[in-house]
Amino acid sequence: MTREADPRAVHWLFGDQLGPHFIDPARGGPHRDAPLLMIESRSVFRRRRFHRAKAHLVLSAMRHRAAELGDRVRYVRADTYRQGLEEAVGDAEVTVHHPTSRAAHAFVHALPSVRVLPARGFLVTHDEFRTWADGRGTKQLRQEDFYRWVRRTHDLLMEGDSPAGGRWNLDHDNRQPPPRGATGLGLPAPYRPRESDIDDEVRADLDRWSRDGDVEFVGDDGPRGFPATRREALAALRRFVEHRLATFGAHEDAVLAGDATMSHSLLSTSLNLGLLDPAECVERAEARWRSGGVPLNSAEGFVRQVAGWREFVWHLYWYFGTDYRTSNALRHHEPLPDWFTDLSPEGTEANCLSRTLEHVRATGWTHHIPRLMILGSFALQRGWEPRAVTDWFHRSFVDGYDWVMVPNVVGMSQYADGGRMTTKPYTSAGAYIDRMSDLCGPCRYKPSVRVGEDACPFTAGYWNFLHRHRERFEHNVRMVRAVRGLDRLRDLDALLEQERDRAD
Ligand code: SF4
């Protein structure tokens, strides 16, 4: 029997619990008359040097939500969450939905007067995931299996017991390079919000914090590019589904220098702030396909990202335990260079890396391929410390949260978990970047060259990485062919010496 919510208990909303599904009594939320509390904690921004656009977005979204909720919410600005709670409620009872970080989860559980309600904002509950995963053993948790199970159990893109179109996985249709000679996909631009007085106030506060030397930021705080309210988030979802989803599938892995957003939804910030519920996103994409508005591979690619990857990453964050974040199976310990942590595109002559950093500095966002196959792959090849790489992604991206970045970076991008999450490391030589982008043409390096002045850092770095970890990967069925390729390199010694010199 579920315990009935106490109408007098204050319900605390974290800054990523901003949508209506976090205060819905019909979905296990607080009593409809429960007073609400929001705490803006300055110490959160002191802990890391966040991208300023991210700090702006989070504060703007929280303050917009508080303005919408009016007298029902008490909005406290405090140095820490503990101080904010003491000021607002003393030791009275408080309810809160399961927070999204381990640190916040431990904090609320240690408070005597806080009752933690189940997590919201995901399709699959913790108990459902544990039941699914426990039957498999932690070594065999694969996103593809999980995704098919979610499709079945949530009846997403299904025709009876079979996947719509007869295939679960349409990745083969969805890995096309960019259209030849094109500088962009020529689509209607993604939704961009209009700023309000609240944004002006946030910008003034951030200026003051920086001036006082209290908080340090990185990156540009240009016009806010992502939704801060439910209304804006719904407009962004509508625009994506109606105007941009149709071409999402085919080119979801392609990169064009002149079209940073391509056909991507840019909905991750809205989902991760809790402004959108994943169920409504995938249902709208499916409805659009069923009405004939978009091809199946596009709808499936989007559903896979939201109902597959996003859910999988959320649950692995909790399922793999507290030590997962410090995994370092490849024993990588190199520090990140300053130009990378400072988001300085001038720090590298590699065009792909420079252009990607430039875009991250300007917006705090790039789509998944620059993240994985340019930024993450470079870090992996250079042997950078995975925990520091995870922290960098967390603070530099507008949609980065602890639960997002720990599995995505430790597991997927840096292979620091030794293969618990993926079957092989995600890294490649320059040929992949050349095939999937238009970035190599103007570059001073050549993707096919391994050694010498024109040697592509990704191509040389790839072979150097394989050489360093040969013993580990020569027994991996997905890597064995690549590792054997080392034996055909007549210039391997020169390449290794070159990479040693580059590292010094
Ligand atoms: Fe990047 Fe190499 Fe291509 Fe230059 S040649 S853009 S460094 S992959």
Short mmCIF file of C-alpha atoms and ligand atoms in Angstrom, two decimals:
data_model
loop_
_atom_site.label_atom_id
_atom_site.label_comp_id
_atom_site.label_asym_id
_atom_site.label_seq_id
_atom_site.Cartn_x
_atom_site.Cartn_y
_atom_site.Cartn_z
CA MET A 1 0.00 0.00 0.00
CA THR A 2 1.47 3.39 -0.94
CA ARG A 3 1.73 5.95 1.81
CA GLU A 4 -0.52 8.93 1.18
CA ALA A 5 1.32 12.20 0.75
CA ASP A 6 1.11 14.61 3.67
CA PRO A 7 -0.45 17.90 2.46
CA ARG A 8 1.65 19.84 4.99
CA ALA A 9 5.03 18.36 4.05
CA VAL A 10 7.14 20.70 1.97
CA HIS A 11 8.19 19.18 -1.36
CA TRP A 12 11.71 20.08 -2.52
CA LEU A 13 12.40 20.42 -6.25
CA PHE A 14 16.00 20.12 -7.40
CA GLY A 15 17.12 22.21 -10.39
CA ASP A 16 16.66 19.26 -12.75
CA GLN A 17 13.12 18.45 -11.58
CA LEU A 18 11.28 21.27 -13.27
CA GLY A 19 8.45 19.69 -15.27
CA PRO A 20 4.86 18.97 -14.20
CA HIS A 21 5.63 15.26 -13.75
CA PHE A 22 7.67 16.12 -10.64
CA ILE A 23 4.65 17.51 -8.76
CA ASP A 24 1.93 15.22 -10.06
CA PRO A 25 0.10 13.42 -7.19
CA ALA A 26 -1.29 10.91 -9.69
CA ARG A 27 2.28 9.82 -10.46
CA GLY A 28 3.52 9.43 -6.90
CA GLY A 29 4.32 13.11 -6.44
CA PRO A 30 3.53 15.37 -3.49
CA HIS A 31 0.02 16.26 -2.31
CA ARG A 32 -1.58 18.84 -4.61
CA ASP A 33 -1.63 21.35 -1.74
CA ALA A 34 1.93 20.69 -0.59
CA PRO A 35 4.07 23.82 -0.46
CA LEU A 36 7.12 23.64 -2.72
CA LEU A 37 10.75 24.56 -2.08
CA MET A 38 13.56 25.34 -4.50
CA ILE A 39 17.13 26.01 -3.35
CA GLU A 40 19.71 27.79 -5.46
CA SER A 41 23.00 26.68 -3.96
CA ARG A 42 26.04 28.83 -4.80
CA SER A 43 28.46 26.08 -3.74
CA VAL A 44 27.31 23.91 -6.67
CA PHE A 45 28.89 26.45 -9.00
CA ARG A 46 32.08 26.69 -6.96
CA ARG A 47 32.81 22.98 -7.19
CA ARG A 48 33.63 22.97 -10.90
CA ARG A 49 34.56 25.54 -13.52
CA PHE A 50 31.31 25.17 -15.45
CA HIS A 51 30.59 26.45 -18.92
CA ARG A 52 28.92 29.76 -18.35
CA ALA A 53 26.08 28.96 -20.78
CA LYS A 54 25.30 25.93 -18.63
CA ALA A 55 25.21 27.92 -15.39
CA HIS A 56 22.99 30.46 -17.16
CA LEU A 57 20.60 27.80 -18.45
CA VAL A 58 20.21 26.00 -15.11
CA LEU A 59 19.63 29.20 -13.13
CA SER A 60 17.32 30.62 -15.77
CA ALA A 61 15.25 27.43 -15.83
CA MET A 62 15.00 27.32 -12.02
CA ARG A 63 14.01 30.96 -11.73
CA HIS A 64 11.49 30.72 -14.58
CA ARG A 65 9.92 27.70 -12.85
CA ALA A 66 9.76 29.54 -9.55
CA ALA A 67 8.05 32.47 -11.28
CA GLU A 68 5.47 30.09 -12.81
CA LEU A 69 4.75 28.40 -9.48
CA GLY A 70 4.22 31.77 -7.78
CA ASP A 71 3.14 31.71 -4.13
CA ARG A 72 3.22 27.93 -3.97
CA VAL A 73 7.01 27.84 -3.99
CA ARG A 74 9.59 29.28 -1.64
CA TYR A 75 12.78 30.04 -3.58
CA VAL A 76 15.85 30.21 -1.37
CA ARG A 77 19.27 31.47 -2.42
CA ALA A 78 21.82 29.95 -0.08
CA ASP A 79 25.45 28.98 0.09
CA THR A 80 24.67 25.26 0.39
CA TYR A 81 21.63 23.00 0.19
CA ARG A 82 21.93 22.32 3.93
CA GLN A 83 21.78 26.03 4.74
CA GLY A 84 18.88 26.52 2.35
CA LEU A 85 16.91 23.71 3.96
CA GLU A 86 17.57 24.99 7.46
CA GLU A 87 16.48 28.48 6.48
CA ALA A 88 13.32 27.32 4.71
CA VAL A 89 11.97 24.44 6.81
CA GLY A 90 14.17 23.89 9.86
CA ASP A 91 13.68 20.25 10.85
CA ALA A 92 10.13 19.88 9.47
CA GLU A 93 9.32 16.98 7.14
CA VAL A 94 10.32 17.38 3.50
CA THR A 95 9.67 15.14 0.51
CA VAL A 96 11.82 15.03 -2.61
CA HIS A 97 11.94 12.86 -5.70
CA HIS A 98 15.05 10.65 -5.99
CA PRO A 99 17.87 13.07 -6.95
CA THR A 100 19.94 12.37 -10.04
CA SER A 101 23.46 12.38 -8.58
CA ARG A 102 25.00 10.01 -6.07
CA ALA A 103 26.22 12.95 -3.97
CA ALA A 104 22.73 14.51 -3.75
CA HIS A 105 21.16 11.09 -3.15
CA ALA A 106 23.50 10.40 -0.22
CA PHE A 107 22.88 13.89 1.12
CA VAL A 108 19.07 13.66 1.18
CA HIS A 109 19.14 10.13 2.62
CA ALA A 110 21.34 11.31 5.49
CA LEU A 111 18.80 13.98 6.50
CA PRO A 112 16.43 12.75 9.23
CA SER A 113 13.39 14.67 8.06
CA VAL A 114 13.52 14.01 4.29
CA ARG A 115 11.37 11.34 2.66
CA VAL A 116 12.65 10.30 -0.78
CA LEU A 117 10.01 9.54 -3.41
CA PRO A 118 10.74 7.41 -6.50
CA ALA A 119 12.71 8.88 -9.40
CA ARG A 120 10.80 10.68 -12.14
CA GLY A 121 11.81 11.57 -15.69
CA PHE A 122 12.66 8.09 -16.95
CA LEU A 123 10.66 5.33 -18.62
CA VAL A 124 12.08 2.44 -16.59
CA THR A 125 12.06 2.28 -12.78
CA HIS A 126 15.09 1.24 -10.73
CA ASP A 127 13.36 -1.99 -9.68
CA GLU A 128 12.44 -2.88 -13.26
CA PHE A 129 16.01 -2.31 -14.43
CA ARG A 130 17.48 -4.34 -11.56
CA THR A 131 15.19 -7.26 -12.37
CA TRP A 132 16.23 -7.09 -16.03
CA ALA A 133 19.95 -6.70 -15.31
CA ASP A 134 20.30 -9.18 -12.45
CA GLY A 135 19.28 -11.99 -14.75
CA ARG A 136 22.22 -11.30 -17.06
CA GLY A 137 25.31 -10.73 -14.94
CA THR A 138 27.13 -7.40 -15.05
CA LYS A 139 29.46 -8.50 -17.83
CA GLN A 140 26.70 -8.95 -20.37
CA LEU A 141 24.74 -5.72 -20.08
CA ARG A 142 24.38 -4.47 -23.60
CA GLN A 143 22.40 -1.47 -24.71
CA GLU A 144 20.92 -3.33 -27.68
CA ASP A 145 19.33 -5.98 -25.43
CA PHE A 146 18.05 -3.36 -23.01
CA TYR A 147 16.64 -1.25 -25.83
CA ARG A 148 14.69 -4.17 -27.32
CA TRP A 149 13.31 -4.98 -23.89
CA VAL A 150 12.17 -1.33 -23.43
CA ARG A 151 10.57 -1.34 -26.90
CA ARG A 152 8.63 -4.47 -26.01
CA THR A 153 7.61 -3.52 -22.49
CA HIS A 154 6.58 0.01 -23.47
CA ASP A 155 5.09 -0.99 -26.81
CA LEU A 156 7.26 1.46 -28.73
CA LEU A 157 7.46 1.13 -32.53
CA MET A 158 6.00 -2.37 -32.31
CA GLU A 159 3.71 -4.33 -34.59
CA GLY A 160 2.36 -7.01 -32.31
CA ASP A 161 5.37 -8.86 -30.91
CA SER A 162 7.68 -7.72 -33.70
CA PRO A 163 9.58 -4.50 -34.25
CA ALA A 164 7.97 -2.14 -36.74
CA GLY A 165 9.42 -2.81 -40.17
CA GLY A 166 10.70 -6.23 -39.08
CA ARG A 167 14.11 -5.05 -37.75
CA TRP A 168 15.12 -3.79 -34.33
CA ASN A 169 18.22 -2.03 -35.46
CA LEU A 170 18.27 0.38 -38.39
CA ASP A 171 21.79 1.68 -37.69
CA HIS A 172 22.83 0.48 -41.13
CA ASP A 173 20.49 3.08 -42.69
CA ASN A 174 21.54 5.69 -40.14
CA ARG A 175 25.29 5.89 -40.63
CA GLN A 176 25.47 7.76 -43.88
CA PRO A 177 28.18 10.34 -44.48
CA PRO A 178 27.12 13.93 -45.11
CA PRO A 179 25.66 14.66 -48.56
CA ARG A 180 28.55 15.13 -50.99
CA GLY A 181 29.50 18.78 -51.50
CA ALA A 182 26.87 20.08 -49.07
CA THR A 183 27.69 22.67 -46.41
CA GLY A 184 24.51 21.89 -44.49
CA LEU A 185 21.34 19.82 -44.54
CA GLY A 186 19.28 22.88 -45.46
CA LEU A 187 16.67 22.26 -42.78
CA PRO A 188 14.56 24.75 -40.85
CA ALA A 189 16.72 25.88 -37.91
CA PRO A 190 16.13 24.27 -34.53
CA TYR A 191 13.89 26.13 -32.09
CA ARG A 192 15.66 28.96 -30.30
CA PRO A 193 14.04 30.66 -27.31
CA ARG A 194 13.64 34.37 -26.75
CA GLU A 195 15.28 35.63 -23.56
CA SER A 196 13.31 37.29 -20.77
CA ASP A 197 14.07 39.69 -17.89
CA ILE A 198 14.99 36.62 -15.87
CA ASP A 199 17.87 35.94 -18.25
CA ASP A 200 19.09 39.52 -17.79
CA GLU A 201 18.99 39.05 -14.04
CA VAL A 202 20.87 35.72 -14.28
CA ARG A 203 23.53 37.27 -16.50
CA ALA A 204 24.01 40.16 -14.06
CA ASP A 205 24.36 37.72 -11.14
CA LEU A 206 26.91 35.58 -12.98
CA ASP A 207 28.89 38.70 -13.92
CA ARG A 208 28.94 39.72 -10.26
CA TRP A 209 29.99 36.25 -9.03
CA SER A 210 32.84 36.24 -11.55
CA ARG A 211 33.89 39.79 -10.69
CA ASP A 212 33.96 38.95 -6.98
CA GLY A 213 36.21 35.99 -7.76
CA ASP A 214 33.69 33.75 -6.05
CA VAL A 215 33.00 31.49 -9.04
CA GLU A 216 34.99 30.85 -12.20
CA PHE A 217 33.44 29.96 -15.54
CA VAL A 218 34.68 28.89 -18.96
CA GLY A 219 33.08 29.42 -22.37
CA ASP A 220 30.78 32.09 -23.79
CA ASP A 221 27.39 33.08 -22.43
CA GLY A 222 25.81 34.17 -25.69
CA PRO A 223 22.05 34.40 -26.27
CA ARG A 224 20.45 31.47 -24.41
CA GLY A 225 20.17 28.70 -26.97
CA PHE A 226 18.10 26.11 -25.08
CA PRO A 227 14.64 26.07 -23.49
CA ALA A 228 14.31 27.21 -19.88
CA THR A 229 10.55 26.66 -19.53
CA ARG A 230 8.08 23.89 -20.23
CA ARG A 231 6.43 26.04 -22.89
CA GLU A 232 9.73 26.59 -24.67
CA ALA A 233 10.65 22.90 -24.38
CA LEU A 234 7.32 21.83 -25.90
CA ALA A 235 7.86 24.29 -28.76
CA ALA A 236 11.33 22.80 -29.34
CA LEU A 237 9.90 19.27 -29.33
CA ARG A 238 7.15 20.25 -31.77
CA ARG A 239 9.57 21.93 -34.14
CA PHE A 240 11.91 18.95 -34.11
CA VAL A 241 9.20 16.36 -34.73
CA GLU A 242 7.46 18.37 -37.43
CA HIS A 243 10.41 19.85 -39.31
CA ARG A 244 13.66 18.10 -38.48
CA LEU A 245 13.02 14.50 -37.45
CA ALA A 246 12.50 13.24 -41.01
CA THR A 247 16.19 13.59 -41.88
CA PHE A 248 17.51 12.70 -38.44
CA GLY A 249 18.14 9.03 -39.12
CA ALA A 250 20.22 9.02 -42.28
CA HIS A 251 22.74 11.63 -41.16
CA GLU A 252 22.74 11.30 -37.38
CA ASP A 253 26.45 10.39 -37.36
CA ALA A 254 27.55 12.93 -39.98
CA VAL A 255 29.37 16.18 -39.23
CA LEU A 256 29.48 19.35 -41.32
CA ALA A 257 31.54 22.38 -40.32
CA GLY A 258 28.83 24.75 -41.55
CA ASP A 259 25.88 22.98 -39.88
CA ALA A 260 26.64 22.14 -36.27
CA THR A 261 23.13 21.02 -35.39
CA MET A 262 22.42 18.98 -38.56
CA SER A 263 19.12 17.16 -37.89
CA HIS A 264 19.65 16.69 -34.16
CA SER A 265 16.86 17.43 -31.73
CA LEU A 266 18.79 19.49 -29.13
CA LEU A 267 16.26 18.18 -26.61
CA SER A 268 18.79 16.68 -24.19
CA THR A 269 18.94 19.84 -22.07
CA SER A 270 15.14 19.90 -21.75
CA LEU A 271 14.98 16.20 -20.88
CA ASN A 272 17.79 16.51 -18.34
CA LEU A 273 16.31 19.59 -16.68
CA GLY A 274 13.07 17.61 -16.34
CA LEU A 275 11.15 20.03 -18.59
CA LEU A 276 10.18 17.20 -20.93
CA ASP A 277 9.21 13.64 -20.06
CA PRO A 278 10.91 11.04 -22.27
CA ALA A 279 7.59 9.25 -22.78
CA GLU A 280 6.04 12.25 -24.53
CA CYS A 281 9.13 12.65 -26.75
CA VAL A 282 9.19 9.08 -28.06
CA GLU A 283 5.40 8.91 -28.35
CA ARG A 284 5.34 12.02 -30.54
CA ALA A 285 8.11 10.67 -32.75
CA GLU A 286 6.24 7.39 -33.13
CA ALA A 287 2.97 9.17 -33.89
CA ARG A 288 4.70 11.20 -36.57
CA TRP A 289 5.98 8.01 -38.19
CA ARG A 290 2.58 6.31 -37.95
CA SER A 291 0.97 9.29 -39.70
CA GLY A 292 3.48 8.97 -42.54
CA GLY A 293 5.34 12.18 -41.68
CA VAL A 294 8.81 10.67 -41.18
CA PRO A 295 10.59 7.49 -42.29
CA LEU A 296 10.96 4.62 -39.85
CA ASN A 297 14.76 4.85 -39.63
CA SER A 298 14.50 8.44 -38.36
CA ALA A 299 11.83 7.65 -35.78
CA GLU A 300 13.76 4.55 -34.70
CA GLY A 301 17.06 6.45 -34.42
CA PHE A 302 15.45 9.02 -32.12
CA VAL A 303 13.58 6.43 -30.04
CA ARG A 304 16.87 4.51 -29.68
CA GLN A 305 18.61 7.63 -28.32
CA VAL A 306 15.89 8.48 -25.80
CA ALA A 307 14.39 5.12 -24.79
CA GLY A 308 17.62 3.16 -25.38
CA TRP A 309 20.79 5.09 -24.62
CA ARG A 310 19.47 7.70 -22.23
CA GLU A 311 17.64 5.13 -20.08
CA PHE A 312 20.54 2.66 -20.21
CA VAL A 313 23.06 5.29 -19.11
CA TRP A 314 20.81 6.45 -16.23
CA HIS A 315 20.42 2.94 -14.87
CA LEU A 316 24.04 1.90 -15.29
CA TYR A 317 25.06 4.96 -13.26
CA TRP A 318 23.23 3.48 -10.27
CA TYR A 319 23.63 -0.21 -11.05
CA PHE A 320 27.43 -0.22 -11.41
CA GLY A 321 27.96 1.20 -7.92
CA THR A 322 29.98 4.00 -6.38
CA ASP A 323 33.44 2.83 -7.49
CA TYR A 324 32.55 2.80 -11.18
CA ARG A 325 33.49 6.47 -11.61
CA THR A 326 37.11 5.74 -10.63
CA SER A 327 37.53 2.84 -13.07
CA ASN A 328 40.75 3.05 -15.04
CA ALA A 329 41.21 -0.31 -16.75
CA LEU A 330 43.67 1.05 -19.31
CA ARG A 331 45.73 2.79 -16.60
CA HIS A 332 45.57 6.18 -18.26
CA HIS A 333 47.03 8.94 -16.10
CA GLU A 334 48.00 11.83 -18.40
CA PRO A 335 46.60 15.26 -17.41
CA LEU A 336 44.40 17.23 -19.78
CA PRO A 337 46.30 20.10 -21.41
CA ASP A 338 45.29 23.65 -20.51
CA TRP A 339 44.14 24.54 -24.04
CA PHE A 340 41.63 21.69 -23.85
CA THR A 341 40.29 22.52 -20.39
CA ASP A 342 40.14 26.21 -21.33
CA LEU A 343 38.20 25.41 -24.54
CA SER A 344 40.86 27.15 -26.63
CA PRO A 345 40.61 26.10 -30.29
CA GLU A 346 43.91 27.90 -30.93
CA GLY A 347 45.68 25.20 -28.92
CA THR A 348 45.60 22.67 -31.74
CA GLU A 349 46.14 22.66 -35.50
CA ALA A 350 43.88 19.62 -35.95
CA ASN A 351 40.92 21.17 -37.75
CA CYS A 352 38.36 18.68 -36.42
CA LEU A 353 39.41 19.24 -32.83
CA SER A 354 39.78 22.98 -33.18
CA ARG A 355 36.35 23.44 -34.81
CA THR A 356 34.70 21.23 -32.21
CA LEU A 357 36.28 23.07 -29.29
CA GLU A 358 35.30 26.37 -30.88
CA HIS A 359 31.67 25.27 -31.00
CA VAL A 360 31.74 23.94 -27.45
CA ARG A 361 33.22 27.23 -26.25
CA ALA A 362 30.48 29.20 -28.04
CA THR A 363 27.49 27.04 -27.09
CA GLY A 364 28.34 24.27 -24.60
CA TRP A 365 27.00 21.73 -27.06
CA THR A 366 27.96 19.50 -29.98
CA HIS A 367 26.21 16.38 -31.17
CA HIS A 368 27.27 12.88 -30.17
CA ILE A 369 29.81 12.18 -32.93
CA PRO A 370 32.11 15.16 -32.23
CA ARG A 371 31.82 14.26 -28.54
CA LEU A 372 32.62 10.58 -29.03
CA MET A 373 34.79 10.37 -32.15
CA ILE A 374 36.69 13.66 -31.91
CA LEU A 375 36.91 14.89 -28.30
CA GLY A 376 36.59 11.54 -26.52
CA SER A 377 38.66 9.62 -29.06
CA PHE A 378 41.50 12.15 -28.81
CA ALA A 379 41.49 11.89 -25.00
CA LEU A 380 41.53 8.09 -25.19
CA GLN A 381 44.38 7.98 -27.71
CA ARG A 382 46.44 10.39 -25.58
CA GLY A 383 45.86 8.38 -22.41
CA TRP A 384 44.24 11.19 -20.45
CA GLU A 385 43.00 10.37 -16.97
CA PRO A 386 39.38 9.16 -17.43
CA ARG A 387 38.11 10.76 -14.25
CA ALA A 388 39.42 14.16 -15.36
CA VAL A 389 37.94 13.62 -18.83
CA THR A 390 34.56 12.80 -17.24
CA ASP A 391 34.71 15.95 -15.13
CA TRP A 392 35.60 18.01 -18.21
CA PHE A 393 32.59 16.73 -20.15
CA HIS A 394 30.34 17.25 -17.13
CA ARG A 395 31.24 20.91 -16.70
CA SER A 396 31.70 21.87 -20.37
CA PHE A 397 28.37 20.66 -21.79
CA VAL A 398 25.00 22.27 -21.21
CA ASP A 399 23.33 18.86 -20.92
CA GLY A 400 26.07 17.25 -18.80
CA TYR A 401 25.15 15.86 -15.37
CA ASP A 402 26.96 13.36 -13.19
CA TRP A 403 24.61 10.51 -14.14
CA VAL A 404 24.98 11.33 -17.84
CA MET A 405 28.74 11.67 -17.98
CA VAL A 406 30.00 8.91 -15.67
CA PRO A 407 28.74 5.99 -17.82
CA ASN A 408 29.06 7.86 -21.12
CA VAL A 409 32.68 8.87 -20.55
CA VAL A 410 34.08 6.22 -18.19
CA GLY A 411 32.38 3.38 -20.07
CA MET A 412 31.52 4.38 -23.60
CA SER A 413 34.10 7.00 -24.49
CA GLN A 414 37.21 6.05 -22.46
CA TYR A 415 36.73 2.28 -22.10
CA ALA A 416 37.94 2.78 -18.53
CA ASP A 417 35.57 0.07 -17.28
CA GLY A 418 37.38 -2.54 -19.37
CA GLY A 419 34.29 -3.37 -21.44
CA ARG A 420 31.46 -3.60 -18.90
CA MET A 421 29.38 -1.23 -21.00
CA THR A 422 30.67 -1.57 -24.57
CA THR A 423 32.29 -4.37 -26.53
CA LYS A 424 35.16 -2.27 -27.85
CA PRO A 425 36.81 1.13 -27.42
CA TYR A 426 35.34 3.93 -29.54
CA THR A 427 38.29 5.40 -31.37
CA SER A 428 39.37 5.58 -34.97
CA ALA A 429 42.01 6.82 -37.36
CA GLY A 430 41.45 10.01 -39.33
CA ALA A 431 39.83 8.04 -42.16
CA TYR A 432 36.59 7.75 -40.17
CA ILE A 433 36.46 11.50 -39.52
CA ASP A 434 37.25 12.11 -43.19
CA ARG A 435 34.42 9.82 -44.30
CA MET A 436 31.85 11.24 -41.91
CA SER A 437 32.68 14.96 -42.12
CA ASP A 438 34.03 17.77 -44.28
CA LEU A 439 36.64 18.70 -41.68
CA CYS A 440 39.72 17.05 -43.18
CA GLY A 441 39.82 18.97 -46.48
CA PRO A 442 40.89 22.32 -44.96
CA CYS A 443 43.10 20.68 -42.30
CA ARG A 444 46.88 21.11 -42.37
CA TYR A 445 47.18 17.35 -41.68
CA LYS A 446 46.20 14.51 -44.00
CA PRO A 447 44.02 11.71 -42.62
CA SER A 448 45.89 9.03 -44.60
CA VAL A 449 49.34 10.04 -43.33
CA ARG A 450 50.75 8.37 -40.22
CA VAL A 451 54.28 9.70 -39.97
CA GLY A 452 55.91 13.04 -40.71
CA GLU A 453 54.90 16.69 -40.93
CA ASP A 454 51.47 15.93 -42.38
CA ALA A 455 50.69 13.03 -40.04
CA CYS A 456 47.10 13.19 -38.82
CA PRO A 457 47.10 13.15 -34.99
CA PHE A 458 44.09 10.80 -35.02
CA THR A 459 45.65 8.34 -37.44
CA ALA A 460 49.01 8.25 -35.66
CA GLY A 461 47.24 8.32 -32.29
CA TYR A 462 45.05 5.37 -33.26
CA TRP A 463 47.96 3.08 -34.11
CA ASN A 464 49.89 4.23 -31.07
CA PHE A 465 46.86 3.43 -28.88
CA LEU A 466 46.51 -0.04 -30.40
CA HIS A 467 50.22 -0.70 -29.90
CA ARG A 468 50.09 0.38 -26.25
CA HIS A 469 47.12 -1.88 -25.52
CA ARG A 470 47.90 -4.69 -27.92
CA GLU A 471 47.84 -7.41 -25.27
CA ARG A 472 44.39 -6.45 -24.07
CA PHE A 473 42.75 -6.05 -27.47
CA GLU A 474 44.28 -8.89 -29.47
CA HIS A 475 41.83 -11.22 -27.70
CA ASN A 476 38.81 -8.99 -28.34
CA VAL A 477 36.85 -10.35 -31.33
CA ARG A 478 35.83 -6.86 -32.41
CA MET A 479 39.41 -5.54 -32.24
CA VAL A 480 41.55 -8.44 -33.36
CA ARG A 481 41.65 -7.41 -37.03
CA ALA A 482 42.62 -3.86 -36.14
CA VAL A 483 45.37 -5.07 -33.81
CA ARG A 484 46.76 -7.39 -36.49
CA GLY A 485 46.95 -4.36 -38.76
CA LEU A 486 49.87 -3.20 -36.61
CA ASP A 487 51.96 -6.01 -38.11
CA ARG A 488 51.52 -4.56 -41.59
CA LEU A 489 52.84 -1.12 -40.64
CA ARG A 490 56.41 -0.88 -41.91
CA ASP A 491 56.74 2.57 -40.34
CA LEU A 492 55.52 1.56 -36.86
CA ASP A 493 58.82 2.31 -35.11
CA ALA A 494 58.99 5.77 -36.65
CA LEU A 495 55.34 6.35 -35.73
CA LEU A 496 55.91 5.33 -32.10
CA GLU A 497 58.94 7.59 -31.85
CA GLN A 498 56.97 10.48 -33.36
CA GLU A 499 54.16 9.98 -30.84
CA ARG A 500 56.65 9.83 -27.96
CA ASP A 501 58.08 13.17 -29.13
CA ARG A 502 54.59 14.70 -29.51
CA ALA A 503 53.73 13.68 -25.95
CA ASP A 504 56.87 15.34 -24.49
FE1 SF4 B 1 41.21 15.80 -37.89
FE2 SF4 B 1 43.18 14.39 -39.01
FE3 SF4 B 1 41.10 15.17 -40.46
FE4 SF4 B 1 42.86 16.95 -39.62
S1 SF4 B 1 43.25 15.30 -41.04
S2 SF4 B 1 40.63 17.16 -39.56
S3 SF4 B 1 43.41 16.13 -37.63
S4 SF4 B 1 41.06 13.75 -38.75
#
